């Protein structure tokens, strides 16, 4: 709240400094602008790099309420992108993922400056932290750009340009109703802008909210979940390593009937069976409830004949709530313990138990992103100068309730204090004695100083050669702290390894524009970055633009990029884990199994997962070529081929992979810092140290095709059609081709149609996600949805606009095909069904 008061005071001061308000826009000159991918300003036109510009009108026609929703539905999100989901370790996170290269390889900017990383991820920006109401346009660069922006810009760049030129007062309200129960959404925003002789200011606020969706409310949610973690006794195998057998196979079976005859609470015995089951679909949620409240302001003030000062401030509060089914686990009960009520007295047993009486696992997050910058822009001595300081602070607190401490629960069950015959008869005191409230406190903070200058160097046949140079200094501070019980692995259904550290980054970049002729233009760029914790990186790039005619523009680029190891990669604390492995030597040392049986016998071993302070950066090489052709004044086509190769990929090497490398089943050696320790006499595994290293090779390539056709008629209005098609040629990971496999469709297509006549505008958008998967295994056919919107701007109320629409008008549902606990591919599809919405906007 204090941060918001600071912003409000600053807005009031800026407003009071302006004594006259009059629009001074000059519409007769061509404005030079900075286009994503280059720091040198020029007249807006087709450039040497493939940049897609999404206008404010296109954002509004899409029916999306958040930037994350819009980007997720673009053809460039070939593999979808992460979105808020109940119960995940990053429940509130919504990331961008261009080309399927990962959120950690997609750079997100606001007005050309990088957005702070989400502290519960530490490697990517949360798209939900940027209010869509404040956005003027979005520029999507589908080419590597480390030479201009530095780390992470391997898959591409999403540059979100905020509103700056606005005069008047504006507000909007809207609501969306989904076809299923849950997922409904609300939105509201307001903005004020003023322009005067000495400067201008814009300020606003926005609020969005989306409801939780429970599995039981999906069309398929009525089917009972059938978890064996209910209330069933199992006998331990002789080796004690796991693989528990039902007591029924040993002469008699008894589920705890009192707890298994309560379907209203999720416990039941399926027809024709005797084993207890739990219906997790009854209480679990798939999509988390989310909410965001933002305030933002930008002011500019003339401080001299050639200089302006500017200040920008925004504060976004993001919240989420998710619900997971109650905690399940195997609890070991000793042979003669009072709590051993199985039908095999005197035998050590295990109870596959669901702690439903202790409540559901509910997780809430409360995050806050504060972003402030202060700078000056102007001209001095022939140099265009921009210098300033920027501070971002992203802080998130996560709270979990209904979690069970395994040690306390095991003791309570063994000594008979916790009743297993009907757990709902346990007193509140007993239940509280085995549960805990979990906590996580995460922070990502950045302080940045920057200065740049652009200068005309010499005249060439095509115009003036210009050079841009900049210096930047950035300090990042990161911490991710879990409660001590979760970090120690004592909490069922909750775990995490705390991490924290800081780094300094110094960068120098240069860009040089060469207008060789009136039709041929070359651009050279390079950036050097020095990191205080791991080393240096240098990224060069060259691009070429040739326009042999007014109608045709050809372009090409080649360059190198990098992704620095993240602070979580190199600072996470060691964490113990119990990993399952298959290993012949360990199996034979254990005894009781033949060599043939050992080929598939899994053992649980002690592993230590560590961060790697010796990690280096990932390296990339990319090139692209393509162009744009104006067939006539009404019809334009574009096509761009892209190719990206990434080496030294930061990859996690698991315990099983270390075993396989130790046995020679995999040719790669065990990386430095990781290890396996065996008993020298028997070969039994004593300990494995697993973690990340730099190895692996990614190869991706594809083509983006676009076409725009406009036509108008005196009595029939104006029509516009925009077609975009993204096709992947290659998605290769370490020699394995994933293109077209489940979750990696080869094609995404979008066709946006609009028609306007008088005060009425209509939009019809068609979105298609190509088939993906193997028909013999996981397979999803082509998925097509239609969005409709009608907008009326009644002349009798000046400045009013009313929009009504249907997202997914024909109620298309995703195919229930998945390789995770979710019933469908959560990154690519949603299950909202038809979404009817309205939006009322008013400008004064």
PDB file of C-alpha atoms in Angstrom, residues 67-262:
ATOM      1  CA  UNK A  67      -1.130 -10.336 -22.387  1.00  0.00           C
ATOM      2  CA  UNK A  68      -0.357 -13.918 -21.407  1.00  0.00           C
ATOM      3  CA  UNK A  69      -3.640 -15.105 -22.956  1.00  0.00           C
ATOM      4  CA  UNK A  70      -2.988 -13.230 -26.187  1.00  0.00           C
ATOM      5  CA  UNK A  71       0.608 -14.439 -26.637  1.00  0.00           C
ATOM      6  CA  UNK A  72      -0.382 -18.009 -25.793  1.00  0.00           C
ATOM      7  CA  UNK A  73      -2.819 -18.020 -28.719  1.00  0.00           C
ATOM      8  CA  UNK A  74      -0.335 -16.593 -31.221  1.00  0.00           C
ATOM      9  CA  UNK A  75       1.126 -18.846 -33.891  1.00  0.00           C
ATOM     10  CA  UNK A  76       4.623 -18.151 -32.563  1.00  0.00           C
ATOM     11  CA  UNK A  77       3.799 -20.080 -29.358  1.00  0.00           C
ATOM     12  CA  UNK A  78       4.233 -23.314 -31.262  1.00  0.00           C
ATOM     13  CA  UNK A  79       4.276 -25.543 -28.157  1.00  0.00           C
ATOM     14  CA  UNK A  80       1.978 -23.389 -26.028  1.00  0.00           C
ATOM     15  CA  UNK A  81       3.213 -21.825 -22.829  1.00  0.00           C
ATOM     16  CA  UNK A  82       2.992 -22.266 -19.035  1.00  0.00           C
ATOM     17  CA  UNK A  83      -0.150 -20.867 -17.388  1.00  0.00           C
ATOM     18  CA  UNK A  84      -1.518 -20.753 -13.841  1.00  0.00           C
ATOM     19  CA  UNK A  85      -2.400 -24.213 -12.604  1.00  0.00           C
ATOM     20  CA  UNK A  86      -3.547 -25.359  -9.232  1.00  0.00           C
ATOM     21  CA  UNK A  87      -1.023 -27.140  -7.083  1.00  0.00           C
ATOM     22  CA  UNK A  88       2.087 -26.492  -9.173  1.00  0.00           C
ATOM     23  CA  UNK A  89       5.286 -25.086  -7.700  1.00  0.00           C
ATOM     24  CA  UNK A  90       4.751 -21.963  -9.844  1.00  0.00           C
ATOM     25  CA  UNK A  91       0.984 -21.775  -9.416  1.00  0.00           C
ATOM     26  CA  UNK A  92       0.532 -18.130 -10.440  1.00  0.00           C
ATOM     27  CA  UNK A  93       3.077 -18.132 -13.283  1.00  0.00           C
ATOM     28  CA  UNK A  94       2.221 -17.480 -16.937  1.00  0.00           C
ATOM     29  CA  UNK A  95       5.280 -17.460 -19.174  1.00  0.00           C
ATOM     30  CA  UNK A  96       5.950 -16.792 -22.837  1.00  0.00           C
ATOM     31  CA  UNK A  97       7.505 -19.558 -24.933  1.00  0.00           C
ATOM     32  CA  UNK A  98       8.408 -18.584 -28.481  1.00  0.00           C
ATOM     33  CA  UNK A  99       9.248 -21.405 -30.909  1.00  0.00           C
ATOM     34  CA  UNK A 100       8.937 -24.028 -28.163  1.00  0.00           C
ATOM     35  CA  UNK A 101      12.451 -23.126 -27.005  1.00  0.00           C
ATOM     36  CA  UNK A 102      11.272 -22.483 -23.450  1.00  0.00           C
ATOM     37  CA  UNK A 103      10.254 -19.506 -21.336  1.00  0.00           C
ATOM     38  CA  UNK A 104      13.844 -19.241 -20.135  1.00  0.00           C
ATOM     39  CA  UNK A 105      14.949 -18.554 -23.737  1.00  0.00           C
ATOM     40  CA  UNK A 106      12.275 -15.942 -24.517  1.00  0.00           C
ATOM     41  CA  UNK A 107      13.152 -12.385 -23.492  1.00  0.00           C
ATOM     42  CA  UNK A 108      10.282 -10.154 -22.368  1.00  0.00           C
ATOM     43  CA  UNK A 109      10.773  -6.375 -22.444  1.00  0.00           C
ATOM     44  CA  UNK A 110       8.682  -3.375 -21.456  1.00  0.00           C
ATOM     45  CA  UNK A 111       9.596  -0.332 -23.533  1.00  0.00           C
ATOM     46  CA  UNK A 112      12.858  -2.007 -24.474  1.00  0.00           C
ATOM     47  CA  UNK A 113      13.925  -2.899 -20.914  1.00  0.00           C
ATOM     48  CA  UNK A 114      13.844  -6.416 -19.488  1.00  0.00           C
ATOM     49  CA  UNK A 115      11.061  -7.415 -17.101  1.00  0.00           C
ATOM     50  CA  UNK A 116      12.032  -8.781 -13.691  1.00  0.00           C
ATOM     51  CA  UNK A 117      11.943 -12.565 -13.477  1.00  0.00           C
ATOM     52  CA  UNK A 118       9.182 -14.284 -11.546  1.00  0.00           C
ATOM     53  CA  UNK A 119      10.743 -15.087  -8.141  1.00  0.00           C
ATOM     54  CA  UNK A 120       9.027 -18.499  -7.906  1.00  0.00           C
ATOM     55  CA  UNK A 121      10.742 -19.471 -11.172  1.00  0.00           C
ATOM     56  CA  UNK A 122      13.884 -17.372 -11.194  1.00  0.00           C
ATOM     57  CA  UNK A 123      14.473 -17.931 -14.918  1.00  0.00           C
ATOM     58  CA  UNK A 124      11.612 -16.234 -16.803  1.00  0.00           C
ATOM     59  CA  UNK A 125       9.241 -13.265 -16.655  1.00  0.00           C
ATOM     60  CA  UNK A 126       5.623 -13.627 -15.522  1.00  0.00           C
ATOM     61  CA  UNK A 127       3.429 -12.205 -18.287  1.00  0.00           C
ATOM     62  CA  UNK A 128       0.592 -11.657 -15.807  1.00  0.00           C
ATOM     63  CA  UNK A 129       2.639  -8.940 -14.127  1.00  0.00           C
ATOM     64  CA  UNK A 130       2.079  -6.501 -17.030  1.00  0.00           C
ATOM     65  CA  UNK A 131      -1.364  -4.826 -17.181  1.00  0.00           C
ATOM     66  CA  UNK A 132      -2.892  -5.125 -20.650  1.00  0.00           C
ATOM     67  CA  UNK A 133      -4.858  -1.904 -20.146  1.00  0.00           C
ATOM     68  CA  UNK A 134      -1.553   0.014 -20.221  1.00  0.00           C
ATOM     69  CA  UNK A 135      -0.366  -1.499 -23.523  1.00  0.00           C
ATOM     70  CA  UNK A 136      -0.216   0.500 -26.753  1.00  0.00           C
ATOM     71  CA  UNK A 137       1.156  -2.328 -28.904  1.00  0.00           C
ATOM     72  CA  UNK A 138       3.253  -5.489 -28.760  1.00  0.00           C
ATOM     73  CA  UNK A 139       6.249  -6.085 -31.005  1.00  0.00           C
ATOM     74  CA  UNK A 140       7.293  -9.727 -31.428  1.00  0.00           C
ATOM     75  CA  UNK A 141      10.771 -10.300 -32.831  1.00  0.00           C
ATOM     76  CA  UNK A 142      11.043 -13.875 -34.091  1.00  0.00           C
ATOM     77  CA  UNK A 143      14.813 -13.888 -34.367  1.00  0.00           C
ATOM     78  CA  UNK A 144      17.713 -14.177 -31.940  1.00  0.00           C
ATOM     79  CA  UNK A 145      18.720 -10.814 -30.480  1.00  0.00           C
ATOM     80  CA  UNK A 146      21.436 -11.301 -27.852  1.00  0.00           C
ATOM     81  CA  UNK A 147      23.621  -8.854 -29.808  1.00  0.00           C
ATOM     82  CA  UNK A 148      21.155  -6.111 -28.888  1.00  0.00           C
ATOM     83  CA  UNK A 149      19.522  -7.210 -25.618  1.00  0.00           C
ATOM     84  CA  UNK A 150      21.835  -9.810 -24.071  1.00  0.00           C
ATOM     85  CA  UNK A 151      20.967 -13.059 -22.308  1.00  0.00           C
ATOM     86  CA  UNK A 152      17.808 -15.108 -22.981  1.00  0.00           C
ATOM     87  CA  UNK A 153      16.971 -13.545 -26.369  1.00  0.00           C
ATOM     88  CA  UNK A 154      17.636 -16.854 -28.157  1.00  0.00           C
ATOM     89  CA  UNK A 155      14.092 -17.827 -29.088  1.00  0.00           C
ATOM     90  CA  UNK A 156      12.988 -14.262 -29.717  1.00  0.00           C
ATOM     91  CA  UNK A 157      11.873 -11.069 -28.010  1.00  0.00           C
ATOM     92  CA  UNK A 158       8.467  -9.822 -26.903  1.00  0.00           C
ATOM     93  CA  UNK A 159       8.614  -6.042 -26.472  1.00  0.00           C
ATOM     94  CA  UNK A 160       5.547  -4.541 -24.803  1.00  0.00           C
ATOM     95  CA  UNK A 161       5.174  -0.858 -25.616  1.00  0.00           C
ATOM     96  CA  UNK A 162       3.150   1.076 -23.046  1.00  0.00           C
ATOM     97  CA  UNK A 163       0.809   3.946 -23.804  1.00  0.00           C
ATOM     98  CA  UNK A 164       2.416   7.379 -23.809  1.00  0.00           C
ATOM     99  CA  UNK A 165       0.270   9.630 -26.014  1.00  0.00           C
ATOM    100  CA  UNK A 166      -3.201   9.885 -24.523  1.00  0.00           C
ATOM    101  CA  UNK A 167      -5.356  12.881 -23.699  1.00  0.00           C
ATOM    102  CA  UNK A 168      -8.586  12.626 -21.795  1.00  0.00           C
ATOM    103  CA  UNK A 169     -10.240  10.181 -19.438  1.00  0.00           C
ATOM    104  CA  UNK A 170     -10.985   6.553 -20.222  1.00  0.00           C
ATOM    105  CA  UNK A 171     -12.549   3.664 -18.387  1.00  0.00           C
ATOM    106  CA  UNK A 172     -13.736   0.182 -19.274  1.00  0.00           C
ATOM    107  CA  UNK A 173     -15.523  -2.702 -17.562  1.00  0.00           C
ATOM    108  CA  UNK A 174     -16.105  -6.222 -18.751  1.00  0.00           C
ATOM    109  CA  UNK A 175     -17.163  -9.689 -17.755  1.00  0.00           C
ATOM    110  CA  UNK A 176     -16.778 -13.164 -19.242  1.00  0.00           C
ATOM    111  CA  UNK A 177     -18.986 -16.182 -18.573  1.00  0.00           C
ATOM    112  CA  UNK A 178     -17.579 -19.596 -19.450  1.00  0.00           C
ATOM    113  CA  UNK A 179     -19.620 -22.564 -20.621  1.00  0.00           C
ATOM    114  CA  UNK A 180     -18.540 -24.594 -17.591  1.00  0.00           C
ATOM    115  CA  UNK A 181     -18.796 -23.756 -13.904  1.00  0.00           C
ATOM    116  CA  UNK A 182     -15.695 -21.825 -12.956  1.00  0.00           C
ATOM    117  CA  UNK A 183     -13.268 -19.827 -15.036  1.00  0.00           C
ATOM    118  CA  UNK A 184     -15.492 -16.735 -15.154  1.00  0.00           C
ATOM    119  CA  UNK A 185     -13.553 -13.515 -15.516  1.00  0.00           C
ATOM    120  CA  UNK A 186     -13.973  -9.854 -14.618  1.00  0.00           C
ATOM    121  CA  UNK A 187     -12.053  -6.815 -15.800  1.00  0.00           C
ATOM    122  CA  UNK A 188     -12.011  -3.091 -15.148  1.00  0.00           C
ATOM    123  CA  UNK A 189      -9.609  -0.293 -16.002  1.00  0.00           C
ATOM    124  CA  UNK A 190      -9.377   3.484 -15.928  1.00  0.00           C
ATOM    125  CA  UNK A 191      -6.865   5.952 -17.348  1.00  0.00           C
ATOM    126  CA  UNK A 192      -6.222   9.674 -17.518  1.00  0.00           C
ATOM    127  CA  UNK A 193      -3.816  11.495 -19.813  1.00  0.00           C
ATOM    128  CA  UNK A 194      -2.800  15.128 -20.260  1.00  0.00           C
ATOM    129  CA  UNK A 195      -0.441  16.987 -22.596  1.00  0.00           C
ATOM    130  CA  UNK A 196       0.881  20.464 -21.963  1.00  0.00           C
ATOM    131  CA  UNK A 197       3.503  22.917 -23.170  1.00  0.00           C
ATOM    132  CA  UNK A 198       6.102  21.525 -20.769  1.00  0.00           C
ATOM    133  CA  UNK A 199       5.268  17.851 -20.841  1.00  0.00           C
ATOM    134  CA  UNK A 200       2.709  15.086 -20.645  1.00  0.00           C
ATOM    135  CA  UNK A 201       1.460  12.500 -18.190  1.00  0.00           C
ATOM    136  CA  UNK A 202      -0.575   9.339 -18.286  1.00  0.00           C
ATOM    137  CA  UNK A 203      -1.785   7.324 -15.301  1.00  0.00           C
ATOM    138  CA  UNK A 204      -4.174   4.459 -14.842  1.00  0.00           C
ATOM    139  CA  UNK A 205      -5.234   1.370 -13.013  1.00  0.00           C
ATOM    140  CA  UNK A 206      -6.618  -2.021 -13.965  1.00  0.00           C
ATOM    141  CA  UNK A 207      -8.085  -5.037 -12.229  1.00  0.00           C
ATOM    142  CA  UNK A 208      -8.693  -8.551 -13.547  1.00  0.00           C
ATOM    143  CA  UNK A 209      -9.963 -11.691 -11.856  1.00  0.00           C
ATOM    144  CA  UNK A 210     -10.516 -15.285 -12.988  1.00  0.00           C
ATOM    145  CA  UNK A 211     -12.311 -17.995 -10.979  1.00  0.00           C
ATOM    146  CA  UNK A 212     -10.952 -21.388 -10.016  1.00  0.00           C
ATOM    147  CA  UNK A 213     -11.966 -24.469 -12.045  1.00  0.00           C
ATOM    148  CA  UNK A 214     -12.530 -27.741 -10.191  1.00  0.00           C
ATOM    149  CA  UNK A 215     -12.008 -31.026 -12.007  1.00  0.00           C
ATOM    150  CA  UNK A 216     -15.535 -32.154 -11.055  1.00  0.00           C
ATOM    151  CA  UNK A 217     -16.984 -29.294 -13.130  1.00  0.00           C
ATOM    152  CA  UNK A 218     -15.410 -30.382 -16.415  1.00  0.00           C
ATOM    153  CA  UNK A 219     -17.599 -32.403 -18.809  1.00  0.00           C
ATOM    154  CA  UNK A 220     -15.459 -35.436 -17.958  1.00  0.00           C
ATOM    155  CA  UNK A 221     -15.077 -34.571 -14.266  1.00  0.00           C
ATOM    156  CA  UNK A 222     -17.954 -36.784 -13.107  1.00  0.00           C
ATOM    157  CA  UNK A 223     -15.801 -39.878 -13.605  1.00  0.00           C
ATOM    158  CA  UNK A 224     -14.409 -40.995 -10.277  1.00  0.00           C
ATOM    159  CA  UNK A 225     -10.692 -40.787  -9.728  1.00  0.00           C
ATOM    160  CA  UNK A 226      -9.339 -44.145  -8.625  1.00  0.00           C
ATOM    161  CA  UNK A 227      -6.308 -43.603  -6.411  1.00  0.00           C
ATOM    162  CA  UNK A 228      -4.962 -46.591  -4.437  1.00  0.00           C
ATOM    163  CA  UNK A 229      -3.952 -44.033  -1.807  1.00  0.00           C
ATOM    164  CA  UNK A 230      -7.192 -44.290   0.123  1.00  0.00           C
ATOM    165  CA  UNK A 231      -7.173 -46.477   3.241  1.00  0.00           C
ATOM    166  CA  UNK A 232      -5.764 -49.881   2.359  1.00  0.00           C
ATOM    167  CA  UNK A 233      -3.252 -52.114   4.117  1.00  0.00           C
ATOM    168  CA  UNK A 234      -0.293 -53.527   2.213  1.00  0.00           C
ATOM    169  CA  UNK A 235       2.316 -56.026   3.322  1.00  0.00           C
ATOM    170  CA  UNK A 236       5.985 -55.183   2.811  1.00  0.00           C
ATOM    171  CA  UNK A 237       8.080 -57.306   0.457  1.00  0.00           C
ATOM    172  CA  UNK A 238      10.843 -59.298   2.019  1.00  0.00           C
ATOM    173  CA  UNK A 239      13.583 -56.967   0.854  1.00  0.00           C
ATOM    174  CA  UNK A 240      11.930 -53.965   2.456  1.00  0.00           C
ATOM    175  CA  UNK A 241      12.761 -51.843  -0.583  1.00  0.00           C
ATOM    176  CA  UNK A 242       9.153 -51.191  -1.651  1.00  0.00           C
ATOM    177  CA  UNK A 243       6.999 -52.730  -4.338  1.00  0.00           C
ATOM    178  CA  UNK A 244       4.409 -53.507  -1.694  1.00  0.00           C
ATOM    179  CA  UNK A 245       1.997 -56.401  -2.200  1.00  0.00           C
ATOM    180  CA  UNK A 246      -1.688 -56.328  -1.194  1.00  0.00           C
ATOM    181  CA  UNK A 247      -2.321 -58.177   2.028  1.00  0.00           C
ATOM    182  CA  UNK A 248      -5.050 -60.014   0.069  1.00  0.00           C
ATOM    183  CA  UNK A 249      -2.382 -62.017  -1.739  1.00  0.00           C
ATOM    184  CA  UNK A 250      -1.176 -63.328   1.604  1.00  0.00           C
ATOM    185  CA  UNK A 251      -4.341 -64.996   2.822  1.00  0.00           C
ATOM    186  CA  UNK A 252      -6.941 -62.298   3.336  1.00  0.00           C
ATOM    187  CA  UNK A 253      -7.748 -58.673   2.544  1.00  0.00           C
ATOM    188  CA  UNK A 254      -9.433 -56.003   4.585  1.00  0.00           C
ATOM    189  CA  UNK A 255      -9.904 -52.398   3.565  1.00  0.00           C
ATOM    190  CA  UNK A 256     -10.922 -50.092   6.396  1.00  0.00           C
ATOM    191  CA  UNK A 257     -14.642 -50.319   5.703  1.00  0.00           C
ATOM    192  CA  UNK A 258     -15.624 -47.317   7.800  1.00  0.00           C
ATOM    193  CA  UNK A 259     -13.475 -44.974   5.706  1.00  0.00           C
ATOM    194  CA  UNK A 260     -14.258 -46.674   2.420  1.00  0.00           C
ATOM    195  CA  UNK A 261     -18.017 -46.350   2.578  1.00  0.00           C
ATOM    196  CA  UNK A 262     -18.153 -42.581   2.289  1.00  0.00           C
TER     197      UNK A 262
END
